[in-house]
mmCIF file of C-alpha atoms in Angstrom:
data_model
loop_
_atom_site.group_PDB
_atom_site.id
_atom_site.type_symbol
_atom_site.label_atom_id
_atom_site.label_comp_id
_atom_site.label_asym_id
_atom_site.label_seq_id
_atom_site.Cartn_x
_atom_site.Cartn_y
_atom_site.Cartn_z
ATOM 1 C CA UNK B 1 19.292 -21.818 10.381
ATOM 2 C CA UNK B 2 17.723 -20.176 13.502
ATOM 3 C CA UNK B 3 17.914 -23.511 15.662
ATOM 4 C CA UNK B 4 13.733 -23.247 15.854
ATOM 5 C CA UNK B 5 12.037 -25.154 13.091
ATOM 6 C CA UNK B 6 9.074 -23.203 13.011
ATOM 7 C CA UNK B 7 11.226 -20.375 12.641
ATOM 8 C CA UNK B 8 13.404 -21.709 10.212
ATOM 9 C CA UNK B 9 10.026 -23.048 8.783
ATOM 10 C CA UNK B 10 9.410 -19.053 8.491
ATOM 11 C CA UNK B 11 12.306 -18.084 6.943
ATOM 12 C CA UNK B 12 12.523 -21.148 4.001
ATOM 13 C CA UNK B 13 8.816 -20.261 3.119
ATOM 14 C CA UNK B 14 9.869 -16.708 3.142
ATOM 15 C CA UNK B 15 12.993 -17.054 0.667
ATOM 16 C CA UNK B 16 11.872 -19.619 -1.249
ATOM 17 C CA UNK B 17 8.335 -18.262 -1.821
ATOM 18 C CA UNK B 18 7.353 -14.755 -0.804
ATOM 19 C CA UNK B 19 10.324 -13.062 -1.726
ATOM 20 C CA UNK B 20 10.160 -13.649 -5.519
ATOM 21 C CA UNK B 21 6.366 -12.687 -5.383
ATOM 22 C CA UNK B 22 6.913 -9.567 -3.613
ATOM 23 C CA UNK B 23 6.790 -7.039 -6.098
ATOM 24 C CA UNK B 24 3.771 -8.314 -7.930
ATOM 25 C CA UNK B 25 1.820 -8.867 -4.392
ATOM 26 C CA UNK B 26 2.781 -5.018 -3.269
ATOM 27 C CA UNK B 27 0.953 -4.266 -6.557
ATOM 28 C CA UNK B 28 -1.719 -6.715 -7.152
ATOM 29 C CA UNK B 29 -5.224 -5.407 -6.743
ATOM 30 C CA UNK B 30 -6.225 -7.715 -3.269
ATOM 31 C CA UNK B 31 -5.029 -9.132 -0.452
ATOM 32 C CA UNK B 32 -2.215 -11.986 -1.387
ATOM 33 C CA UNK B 33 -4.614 -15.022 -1.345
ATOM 34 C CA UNK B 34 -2.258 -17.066 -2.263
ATOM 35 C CA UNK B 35 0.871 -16.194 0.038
ATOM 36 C CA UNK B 36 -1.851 -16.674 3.001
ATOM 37 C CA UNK B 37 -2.509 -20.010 1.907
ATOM 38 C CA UNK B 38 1.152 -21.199 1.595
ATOM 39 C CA UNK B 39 1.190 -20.055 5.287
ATOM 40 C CA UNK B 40 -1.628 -21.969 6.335
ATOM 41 C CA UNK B 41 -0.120 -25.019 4.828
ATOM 42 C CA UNK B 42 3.259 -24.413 6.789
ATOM 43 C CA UNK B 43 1.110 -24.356 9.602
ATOM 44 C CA UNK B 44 2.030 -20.821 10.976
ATOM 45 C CA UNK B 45 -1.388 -19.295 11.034
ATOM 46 C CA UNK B 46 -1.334 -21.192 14.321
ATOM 47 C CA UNK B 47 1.831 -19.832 15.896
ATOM 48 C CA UNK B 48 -0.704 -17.604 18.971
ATOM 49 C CA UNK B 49 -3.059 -20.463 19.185
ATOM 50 C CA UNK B 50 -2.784 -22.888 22.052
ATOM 51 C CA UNK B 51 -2.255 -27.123 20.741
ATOM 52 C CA UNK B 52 -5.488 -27.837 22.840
ATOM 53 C CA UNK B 53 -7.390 -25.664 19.664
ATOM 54 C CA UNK B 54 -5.314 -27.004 17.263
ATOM 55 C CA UNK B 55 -2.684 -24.811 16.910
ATOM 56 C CA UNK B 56 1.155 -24.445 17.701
ATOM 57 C CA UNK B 57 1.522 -22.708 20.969
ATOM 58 C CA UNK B 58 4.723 -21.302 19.716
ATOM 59 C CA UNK B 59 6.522 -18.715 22.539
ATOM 60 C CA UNK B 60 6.511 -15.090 22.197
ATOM 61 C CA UNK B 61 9.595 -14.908 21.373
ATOM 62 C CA UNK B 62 9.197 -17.841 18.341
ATOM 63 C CA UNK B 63 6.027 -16.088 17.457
ATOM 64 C CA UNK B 64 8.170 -12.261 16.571
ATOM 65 C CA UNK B 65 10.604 -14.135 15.119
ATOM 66 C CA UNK B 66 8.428 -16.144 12.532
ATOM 67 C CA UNK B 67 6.903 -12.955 11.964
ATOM 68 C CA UNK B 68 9.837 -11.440 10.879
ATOM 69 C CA UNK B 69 11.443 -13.698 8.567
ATOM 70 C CA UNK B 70 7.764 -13.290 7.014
ATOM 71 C CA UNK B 71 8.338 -10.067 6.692
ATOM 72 C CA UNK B 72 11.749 -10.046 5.412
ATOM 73 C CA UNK B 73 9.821 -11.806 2.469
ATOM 74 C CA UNK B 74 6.710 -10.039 1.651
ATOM 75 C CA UNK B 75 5.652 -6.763 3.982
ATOM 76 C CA UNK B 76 1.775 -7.039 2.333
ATOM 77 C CA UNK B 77 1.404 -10.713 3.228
ATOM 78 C CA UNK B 78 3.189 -10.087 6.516
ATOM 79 C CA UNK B 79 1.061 -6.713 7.293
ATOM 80 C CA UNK B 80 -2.401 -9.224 6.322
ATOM 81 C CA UNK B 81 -1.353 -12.405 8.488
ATOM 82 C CA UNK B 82 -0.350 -10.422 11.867
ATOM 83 C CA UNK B 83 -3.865 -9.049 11.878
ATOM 84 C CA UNK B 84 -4.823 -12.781 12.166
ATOM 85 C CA UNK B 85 -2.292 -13.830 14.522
ATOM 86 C CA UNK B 86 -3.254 -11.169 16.981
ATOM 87 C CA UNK B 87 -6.893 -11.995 16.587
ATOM 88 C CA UNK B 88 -5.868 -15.940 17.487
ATOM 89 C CA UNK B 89 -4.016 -14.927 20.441
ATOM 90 C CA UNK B 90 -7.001 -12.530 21.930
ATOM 91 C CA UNK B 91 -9.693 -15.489 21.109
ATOM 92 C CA UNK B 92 -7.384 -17.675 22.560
ATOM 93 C CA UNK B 93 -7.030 -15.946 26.192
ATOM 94 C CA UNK B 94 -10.508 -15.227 26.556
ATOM 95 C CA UNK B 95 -12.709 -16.768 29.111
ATOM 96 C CA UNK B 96 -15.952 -17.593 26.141
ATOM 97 C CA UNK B 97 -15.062 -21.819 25.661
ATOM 98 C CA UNK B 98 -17.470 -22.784 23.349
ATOM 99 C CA UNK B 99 -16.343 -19.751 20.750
ATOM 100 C CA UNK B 100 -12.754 -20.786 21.226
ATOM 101 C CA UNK B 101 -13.914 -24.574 20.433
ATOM 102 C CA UNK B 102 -16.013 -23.288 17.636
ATOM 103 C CA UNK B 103 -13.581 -21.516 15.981
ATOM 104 C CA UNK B 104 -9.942 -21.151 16.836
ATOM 105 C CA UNK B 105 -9.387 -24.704 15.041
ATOM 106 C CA UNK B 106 -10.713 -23.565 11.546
ATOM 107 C CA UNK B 107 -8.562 -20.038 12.304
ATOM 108 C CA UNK B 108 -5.139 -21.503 13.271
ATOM 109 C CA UNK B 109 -5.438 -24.212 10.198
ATOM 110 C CA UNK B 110 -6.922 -21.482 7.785
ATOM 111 C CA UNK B 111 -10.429 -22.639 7.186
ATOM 112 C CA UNK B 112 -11.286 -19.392 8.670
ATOM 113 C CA UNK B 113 -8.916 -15.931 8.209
ATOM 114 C CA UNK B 114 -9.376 -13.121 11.362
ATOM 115 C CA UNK B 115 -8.480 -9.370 11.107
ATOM 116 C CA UNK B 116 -8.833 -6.892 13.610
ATOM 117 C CA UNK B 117 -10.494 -3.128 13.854
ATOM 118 C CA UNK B 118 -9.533 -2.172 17.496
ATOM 119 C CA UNK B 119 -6.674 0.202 17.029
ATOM 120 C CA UNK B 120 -9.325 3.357 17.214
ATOM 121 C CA UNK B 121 -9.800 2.931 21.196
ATOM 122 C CA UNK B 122 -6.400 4.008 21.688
ATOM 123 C CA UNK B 123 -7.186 7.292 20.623
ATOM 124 C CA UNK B 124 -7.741 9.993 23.200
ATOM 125 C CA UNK B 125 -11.148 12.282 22.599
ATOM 126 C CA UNK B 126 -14.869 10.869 22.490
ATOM 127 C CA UNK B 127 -15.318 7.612 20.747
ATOM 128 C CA UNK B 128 -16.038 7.115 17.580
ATOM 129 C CA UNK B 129 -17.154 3.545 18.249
ATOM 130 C CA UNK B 130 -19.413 2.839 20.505
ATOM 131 C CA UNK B 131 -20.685 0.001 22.213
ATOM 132 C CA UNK B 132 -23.842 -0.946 24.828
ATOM 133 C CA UNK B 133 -25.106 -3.453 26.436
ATOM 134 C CA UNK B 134 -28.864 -4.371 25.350
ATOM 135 C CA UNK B 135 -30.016 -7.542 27.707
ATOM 136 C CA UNK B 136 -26.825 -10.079 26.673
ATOM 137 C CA UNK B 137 -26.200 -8.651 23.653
ATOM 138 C CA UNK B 138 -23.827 -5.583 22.838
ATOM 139 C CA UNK B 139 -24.585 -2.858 20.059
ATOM 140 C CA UNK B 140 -22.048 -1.230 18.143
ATOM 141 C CA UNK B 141 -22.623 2.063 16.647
ATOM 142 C CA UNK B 142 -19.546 4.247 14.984
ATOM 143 C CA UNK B 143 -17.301 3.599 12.752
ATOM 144 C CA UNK B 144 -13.601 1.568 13.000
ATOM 145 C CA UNK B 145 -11.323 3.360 10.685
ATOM 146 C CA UNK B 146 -8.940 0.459 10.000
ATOM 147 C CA UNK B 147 -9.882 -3.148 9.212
ATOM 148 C CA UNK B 148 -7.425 -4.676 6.966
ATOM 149 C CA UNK B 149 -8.206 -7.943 4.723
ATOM 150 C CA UNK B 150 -11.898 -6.971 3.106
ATOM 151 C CA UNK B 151 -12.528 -10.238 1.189
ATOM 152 C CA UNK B 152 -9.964 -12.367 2.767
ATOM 153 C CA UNK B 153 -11.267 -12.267 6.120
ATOM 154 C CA UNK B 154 -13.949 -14.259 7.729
ATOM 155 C CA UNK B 155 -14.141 -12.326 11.349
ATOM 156 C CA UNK B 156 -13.070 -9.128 12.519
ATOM 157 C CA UNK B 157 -11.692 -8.580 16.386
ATOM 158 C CA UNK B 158 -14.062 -5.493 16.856
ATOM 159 C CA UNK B 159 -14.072 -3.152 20.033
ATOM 160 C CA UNK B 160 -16.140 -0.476 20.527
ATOM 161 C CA UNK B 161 -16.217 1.859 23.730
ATOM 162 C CA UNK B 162 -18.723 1.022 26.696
ATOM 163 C CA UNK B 163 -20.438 3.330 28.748
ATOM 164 C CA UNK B 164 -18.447 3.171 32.027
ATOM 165 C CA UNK B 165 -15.552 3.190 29.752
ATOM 166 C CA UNK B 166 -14.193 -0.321 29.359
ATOM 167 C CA UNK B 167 -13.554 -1.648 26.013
ATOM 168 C CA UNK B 168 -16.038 -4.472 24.494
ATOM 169 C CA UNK B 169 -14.365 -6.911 22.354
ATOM 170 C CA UNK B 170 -16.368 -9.182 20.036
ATOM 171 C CA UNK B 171 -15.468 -11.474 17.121
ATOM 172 C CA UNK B 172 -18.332 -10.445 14.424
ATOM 173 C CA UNK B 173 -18.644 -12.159 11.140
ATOM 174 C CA UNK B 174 -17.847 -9.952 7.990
ATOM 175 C CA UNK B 175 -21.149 -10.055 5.782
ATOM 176 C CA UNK B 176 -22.272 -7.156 4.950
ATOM 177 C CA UNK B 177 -25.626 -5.477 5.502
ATOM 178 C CA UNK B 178 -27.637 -2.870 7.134
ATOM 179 C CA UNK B 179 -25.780 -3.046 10.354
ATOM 180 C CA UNK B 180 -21.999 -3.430 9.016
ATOM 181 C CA UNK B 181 -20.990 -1.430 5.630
ATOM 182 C CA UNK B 182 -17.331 -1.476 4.663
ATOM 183 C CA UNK B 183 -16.106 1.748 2.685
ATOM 184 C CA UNK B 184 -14.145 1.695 -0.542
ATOM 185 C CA UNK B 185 -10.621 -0.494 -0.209
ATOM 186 C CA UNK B 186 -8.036 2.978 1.147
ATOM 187 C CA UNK B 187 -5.400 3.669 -1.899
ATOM 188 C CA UNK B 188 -2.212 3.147 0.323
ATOM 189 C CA UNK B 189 1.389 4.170 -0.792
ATOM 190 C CA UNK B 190 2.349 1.126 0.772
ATOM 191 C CA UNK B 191 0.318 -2.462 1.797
ATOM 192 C CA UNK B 192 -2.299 -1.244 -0.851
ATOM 193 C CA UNK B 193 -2.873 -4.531 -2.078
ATOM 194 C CA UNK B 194 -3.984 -5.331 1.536
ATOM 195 C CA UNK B 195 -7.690 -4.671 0.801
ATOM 196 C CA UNK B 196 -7.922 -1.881 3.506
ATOM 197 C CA UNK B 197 -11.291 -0.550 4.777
ATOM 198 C CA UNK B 198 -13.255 1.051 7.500
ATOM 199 C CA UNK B 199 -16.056 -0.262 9.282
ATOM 200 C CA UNK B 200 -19.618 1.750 9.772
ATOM 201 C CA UNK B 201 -21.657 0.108 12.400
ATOM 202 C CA UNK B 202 -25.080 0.835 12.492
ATOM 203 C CA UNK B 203 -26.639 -0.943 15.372
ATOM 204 C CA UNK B 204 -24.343 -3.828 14.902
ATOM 205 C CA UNK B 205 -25.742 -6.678 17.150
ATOM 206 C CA UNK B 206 -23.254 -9.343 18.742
ATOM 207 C CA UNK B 207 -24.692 -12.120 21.041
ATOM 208 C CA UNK B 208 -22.868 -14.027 23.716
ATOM 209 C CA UNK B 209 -21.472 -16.656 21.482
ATOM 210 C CA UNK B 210 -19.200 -13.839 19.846
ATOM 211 C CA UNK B 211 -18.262 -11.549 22.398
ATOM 212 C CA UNK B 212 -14.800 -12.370 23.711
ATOM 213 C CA UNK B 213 -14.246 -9.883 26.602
ATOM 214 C CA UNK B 214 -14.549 -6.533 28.142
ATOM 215 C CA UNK B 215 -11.127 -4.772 29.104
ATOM 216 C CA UNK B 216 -10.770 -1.986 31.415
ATOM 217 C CA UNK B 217 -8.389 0.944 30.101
ATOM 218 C CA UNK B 218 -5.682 -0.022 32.532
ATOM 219 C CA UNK B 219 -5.515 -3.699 31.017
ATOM 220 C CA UNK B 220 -5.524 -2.049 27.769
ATOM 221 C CA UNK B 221 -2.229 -0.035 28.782
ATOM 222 C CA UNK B 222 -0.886 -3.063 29.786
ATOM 223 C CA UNK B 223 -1.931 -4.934 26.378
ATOM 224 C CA UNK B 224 -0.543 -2.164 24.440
ATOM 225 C CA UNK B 225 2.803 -2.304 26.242
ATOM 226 C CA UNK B 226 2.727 -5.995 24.690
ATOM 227 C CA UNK B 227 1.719 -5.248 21.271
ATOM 228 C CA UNK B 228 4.866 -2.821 21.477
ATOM 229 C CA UNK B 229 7.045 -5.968 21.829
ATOM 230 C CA UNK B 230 5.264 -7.830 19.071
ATOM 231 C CA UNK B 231 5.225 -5.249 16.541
ATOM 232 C CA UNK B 232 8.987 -4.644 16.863
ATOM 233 C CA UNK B 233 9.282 -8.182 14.365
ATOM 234 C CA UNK B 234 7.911 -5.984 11.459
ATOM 235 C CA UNK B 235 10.472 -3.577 11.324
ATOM 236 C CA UNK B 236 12.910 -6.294 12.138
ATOM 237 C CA UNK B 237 11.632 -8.048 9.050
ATOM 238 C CA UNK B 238 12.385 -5.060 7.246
ATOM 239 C CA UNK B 239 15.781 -4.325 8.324
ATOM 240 C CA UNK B 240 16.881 -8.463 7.547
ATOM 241 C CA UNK B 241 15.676 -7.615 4.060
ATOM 242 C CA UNK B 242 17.324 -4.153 3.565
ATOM 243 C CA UNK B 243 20.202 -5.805 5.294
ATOM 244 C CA UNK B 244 20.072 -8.684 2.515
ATOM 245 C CA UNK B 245 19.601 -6.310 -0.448
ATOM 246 C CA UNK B 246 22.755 -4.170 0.620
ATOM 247 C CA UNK B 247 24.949 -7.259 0.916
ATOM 248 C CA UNK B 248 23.497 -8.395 -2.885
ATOM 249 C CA UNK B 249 24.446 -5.471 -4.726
ATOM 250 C CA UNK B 250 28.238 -5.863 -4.213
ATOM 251 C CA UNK B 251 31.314 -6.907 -2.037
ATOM 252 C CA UNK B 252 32.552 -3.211 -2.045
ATOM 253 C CA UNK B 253 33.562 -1.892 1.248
ATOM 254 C CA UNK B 254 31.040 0.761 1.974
ATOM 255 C CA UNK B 255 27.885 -1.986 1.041
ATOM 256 C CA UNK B 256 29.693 -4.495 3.147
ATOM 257 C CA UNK B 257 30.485 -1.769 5.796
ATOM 258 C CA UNK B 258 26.814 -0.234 6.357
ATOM 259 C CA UNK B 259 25.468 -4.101 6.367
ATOM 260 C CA UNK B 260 27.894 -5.564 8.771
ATOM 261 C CA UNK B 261 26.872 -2.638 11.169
ATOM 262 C CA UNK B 262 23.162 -2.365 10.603
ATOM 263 C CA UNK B 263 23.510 -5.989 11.513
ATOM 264 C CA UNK B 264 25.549 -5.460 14.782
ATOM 265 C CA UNK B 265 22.467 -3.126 15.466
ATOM 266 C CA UNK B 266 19.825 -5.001 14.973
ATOM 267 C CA UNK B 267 21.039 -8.293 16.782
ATOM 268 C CA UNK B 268 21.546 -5.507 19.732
ATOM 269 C CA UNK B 269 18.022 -4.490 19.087
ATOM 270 C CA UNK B 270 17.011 -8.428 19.153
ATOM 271 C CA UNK B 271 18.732 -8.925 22.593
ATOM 272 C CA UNK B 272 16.689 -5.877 24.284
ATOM 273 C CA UNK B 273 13.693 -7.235 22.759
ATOM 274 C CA UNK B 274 14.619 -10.738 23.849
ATOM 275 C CA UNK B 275 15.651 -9.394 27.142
ATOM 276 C CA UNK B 276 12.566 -7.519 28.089
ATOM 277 C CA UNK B 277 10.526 -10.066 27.593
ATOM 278 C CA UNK B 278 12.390 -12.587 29.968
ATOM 279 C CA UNK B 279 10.478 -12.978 33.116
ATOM 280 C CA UNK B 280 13.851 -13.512 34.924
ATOM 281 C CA UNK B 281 14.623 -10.024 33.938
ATOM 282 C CA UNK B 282 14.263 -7.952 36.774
ATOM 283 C CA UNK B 283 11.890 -4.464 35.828
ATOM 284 C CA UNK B 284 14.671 -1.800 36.026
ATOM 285 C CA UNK B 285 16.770 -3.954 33.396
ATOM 286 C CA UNK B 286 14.062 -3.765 31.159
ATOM 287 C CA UNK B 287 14.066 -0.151 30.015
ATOM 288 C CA UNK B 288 10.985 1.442 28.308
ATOM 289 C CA UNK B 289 9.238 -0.437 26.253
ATOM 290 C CA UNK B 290 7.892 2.523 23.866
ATOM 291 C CA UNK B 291 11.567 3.536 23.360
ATOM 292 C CA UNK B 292 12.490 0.044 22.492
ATOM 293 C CA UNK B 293 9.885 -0.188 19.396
ATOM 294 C CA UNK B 294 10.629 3.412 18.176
ATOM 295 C CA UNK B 295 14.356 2.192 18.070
ATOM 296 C CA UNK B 296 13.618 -0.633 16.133
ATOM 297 C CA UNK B 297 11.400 1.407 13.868
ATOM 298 C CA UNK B 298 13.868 3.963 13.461
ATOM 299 C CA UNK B 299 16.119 0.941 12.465
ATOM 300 C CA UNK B 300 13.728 -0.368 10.079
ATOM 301 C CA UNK B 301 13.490 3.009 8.479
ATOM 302 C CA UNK B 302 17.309 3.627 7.837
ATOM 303 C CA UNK B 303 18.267 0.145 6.805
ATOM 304 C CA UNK B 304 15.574 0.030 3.856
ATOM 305 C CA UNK B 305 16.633 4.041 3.260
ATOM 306 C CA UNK B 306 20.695 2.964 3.398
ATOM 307 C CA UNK B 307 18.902 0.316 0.209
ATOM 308 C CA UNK B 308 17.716 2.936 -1.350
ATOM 309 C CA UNK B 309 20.720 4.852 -1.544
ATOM 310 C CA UNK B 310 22.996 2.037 -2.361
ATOM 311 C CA UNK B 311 20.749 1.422 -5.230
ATOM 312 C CA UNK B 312 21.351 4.433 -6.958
ATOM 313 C CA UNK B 313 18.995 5.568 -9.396
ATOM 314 C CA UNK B 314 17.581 2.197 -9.988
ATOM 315 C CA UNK B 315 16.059 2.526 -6.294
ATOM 316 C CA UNK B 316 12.915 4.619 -8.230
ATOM 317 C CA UNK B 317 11.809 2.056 -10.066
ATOM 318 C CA UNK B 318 8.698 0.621 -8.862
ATOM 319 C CA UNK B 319 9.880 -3.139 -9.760
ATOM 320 C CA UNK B 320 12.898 -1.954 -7.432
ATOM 321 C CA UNK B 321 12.725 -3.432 -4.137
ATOM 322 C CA UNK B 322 14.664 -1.139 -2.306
ATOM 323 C CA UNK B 323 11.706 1.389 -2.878
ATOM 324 C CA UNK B 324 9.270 -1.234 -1.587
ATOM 325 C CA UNK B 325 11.338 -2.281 1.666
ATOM 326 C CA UNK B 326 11.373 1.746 2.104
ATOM 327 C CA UNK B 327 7.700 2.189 2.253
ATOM 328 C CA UNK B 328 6.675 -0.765 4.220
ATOM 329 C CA UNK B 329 9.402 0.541 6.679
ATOM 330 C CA UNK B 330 7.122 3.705 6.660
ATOM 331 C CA UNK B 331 4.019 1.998 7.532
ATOM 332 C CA UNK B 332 5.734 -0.265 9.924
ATOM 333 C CA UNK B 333 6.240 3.202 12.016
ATOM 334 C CA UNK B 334 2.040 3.925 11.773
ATOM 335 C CA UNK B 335 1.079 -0.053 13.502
ATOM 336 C CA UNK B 336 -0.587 0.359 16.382
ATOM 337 C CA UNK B 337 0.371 3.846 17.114
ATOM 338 C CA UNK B 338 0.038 5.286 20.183
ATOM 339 C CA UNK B 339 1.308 9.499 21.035
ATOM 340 C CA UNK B 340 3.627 7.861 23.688
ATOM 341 C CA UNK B 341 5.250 6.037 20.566
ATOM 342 C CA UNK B 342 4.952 9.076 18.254
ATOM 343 C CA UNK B 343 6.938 11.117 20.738
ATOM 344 C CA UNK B 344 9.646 8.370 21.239
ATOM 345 C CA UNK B 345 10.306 7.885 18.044
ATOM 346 C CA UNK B 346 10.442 11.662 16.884
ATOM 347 C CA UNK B 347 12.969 11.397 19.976
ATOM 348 C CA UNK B 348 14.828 9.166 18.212
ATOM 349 C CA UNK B 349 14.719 11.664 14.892
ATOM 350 C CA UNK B 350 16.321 14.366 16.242
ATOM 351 C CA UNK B 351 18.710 12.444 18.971
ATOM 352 C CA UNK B 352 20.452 10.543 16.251
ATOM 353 C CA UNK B 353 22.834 8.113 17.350
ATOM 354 C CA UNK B 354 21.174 7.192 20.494
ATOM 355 C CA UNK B 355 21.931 3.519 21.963
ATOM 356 C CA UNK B 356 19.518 0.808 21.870
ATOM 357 C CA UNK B 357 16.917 1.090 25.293
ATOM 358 C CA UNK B 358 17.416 -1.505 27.485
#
């Protein structure tokens, strides 16, 4: 028991449900319909929305911590539902009312399921989606690499590139047409099941009801520095599992050992985490953020590897979930990548041993 019921909430629904369904969901042939639905029944879809739209209003802190006993449980179902999550939170602190009334109910009960295609305007170099204002609408022409959730999802969180460089943001309905084709589902080594696609926009038309804001490139810097924080839970997920796993296959001392301090490490990792994000921590005791996820990635990576290896031979076997744990710890290290967090956490490769930032 955490002491917070939504995360304890997170963590029975995680044990007692996603964790035995694991294996088949990493392999199943779509997104994990079912394991969504469980979670909108438990109410979490509505941890980022705000109890005035119906949802939970659950801290930042609550939020990454939910998230991670999710993905202690299932990696595919947690790499589907934090798509929707961040979606909720972005409809949530924009300034468009009547599309927050309209539809951040149905989203943080789970009539409605949100994914996102944004991560392409962090890339440096010409866009390669493009948006423009035409009267109140906005166009969209280009294509978003990554939208994850093709079938499941009702909305995407799109963002395209404006001409004076800010970034539009709109919530556009999935149906497919002339103006928004989806390619093939991507064959992933890990999260394949999680109906992966790109977006080709072809004069994609969004009114005013469905645009949710326009962001200049410093507040996307400073939204980035967030998502940092948030997307630390996923490779903490990871790491409680791989942590789990080691202390199941046996009492012997070197199990025990390389669990007891893998989980001195990560509660260490926690309390940065946790610490950073305290407004009553002053900025120099905060450290750099981009160093603080790369740790925790790095963490994520060589707990599920130390699962592997204490597996032995068994560890291969693709009903094996050390194997599993080890590639979702791999794509944890991909989310929302930046080349500020590529170069931290190659830091962290070849500076082994470093202490947690922070």
């Amino acid at each position: 028991m955490t002491g917070d019921p939504l995360v304890d909430r997170a963590h029975e629904l995680a044990s007692r449900f996603l964790a035995p369904r694991a294996a088949l969901a990493d392999r199943a042939a779509g997104p994990p319909v079912e394991q969504v639905r469980h979670l909108a029944e438990s109410g979490l879809l509505g941890l980022t929305t705000p109890p005035e739209c119906g949802g939970l209003g659950a801290s930042r802190k609550v939020v990454r911590d939910a998230l991670a006993a999710v993905a202690s449980g299932c990696g595919v179902t947690a790499f589907v539902c934090y798509q929707h999550l961040v979606g909720c939170r972005h409809l949530a602190g924009c300034g468009n009312g009547p599309l927050k009334d309209r539809l951040l109910p149905d989203l943080a009960a789970g009539r409605r399921f949100c994914s996102l295609a944004f991560s392409h305007i962090r890339r440096p170099g010409p866009p390669i989606l493009r948006a423009r204002a035409d009267g109140d609408d906005w166009v969209f022409d280009g294509t978003a690499p990554w939208m994850t959730g093709w079938g499941l999802a009702d909305d995407v969180l799109l963002a395209g590139v404006l001409p004076d460089g800010r970034s539009a943001w709109a919530l556009a309905p999935l149906v497919e047409g002339e103006s928004l084709r989806p390619s093939p589902p991507a064959h992933l080594c890990a999260m394949d099941a999680s109906a992966t696609v790109s977006l080709e926009c072809r004069g994609l038309r969004v009114g005013p009801d469905r645009q949710v804001k326009a962001m200049t490139p410093a507040e996307l810097a400073a939204d980035t520095a967030g998502a940092n924080l948030f997307f630390t839970s996923l490779s903490v997920g990871v790491t409680l599992a791989a942590i789990g796993l080691l202390r199941a296959i046996g009492p012997d001392a070197p199990f025990a050992d390389a669990a007891d301090a893998l989980g001195r490490e990560l509660a260490r990792a926690r309390a940065a985490v946790d610490r950073w994000d305290d407004p009553a921590t002053p900025a120099e005791g905060r450290g750099d953020v981009t160093a603080l996820r790369a740790h925790c990635i790095d963490l994520g990576v060589r707990a599920s590897y130390a699962a592997v290896v204490a597996s032995g031979g068994a560890a291969n076997g693709l009903d094996h979930p050390a194997q599993r744990l080890y590639r979702e710890a791999m794509v944890y290290s991909l989310v929302a990548q930046t080349r500020d967090l590529r170069v931290a956490t190659l830091d962290r490769l070849v500076r082994p041993g470093a202490s947690v930032p922070g």
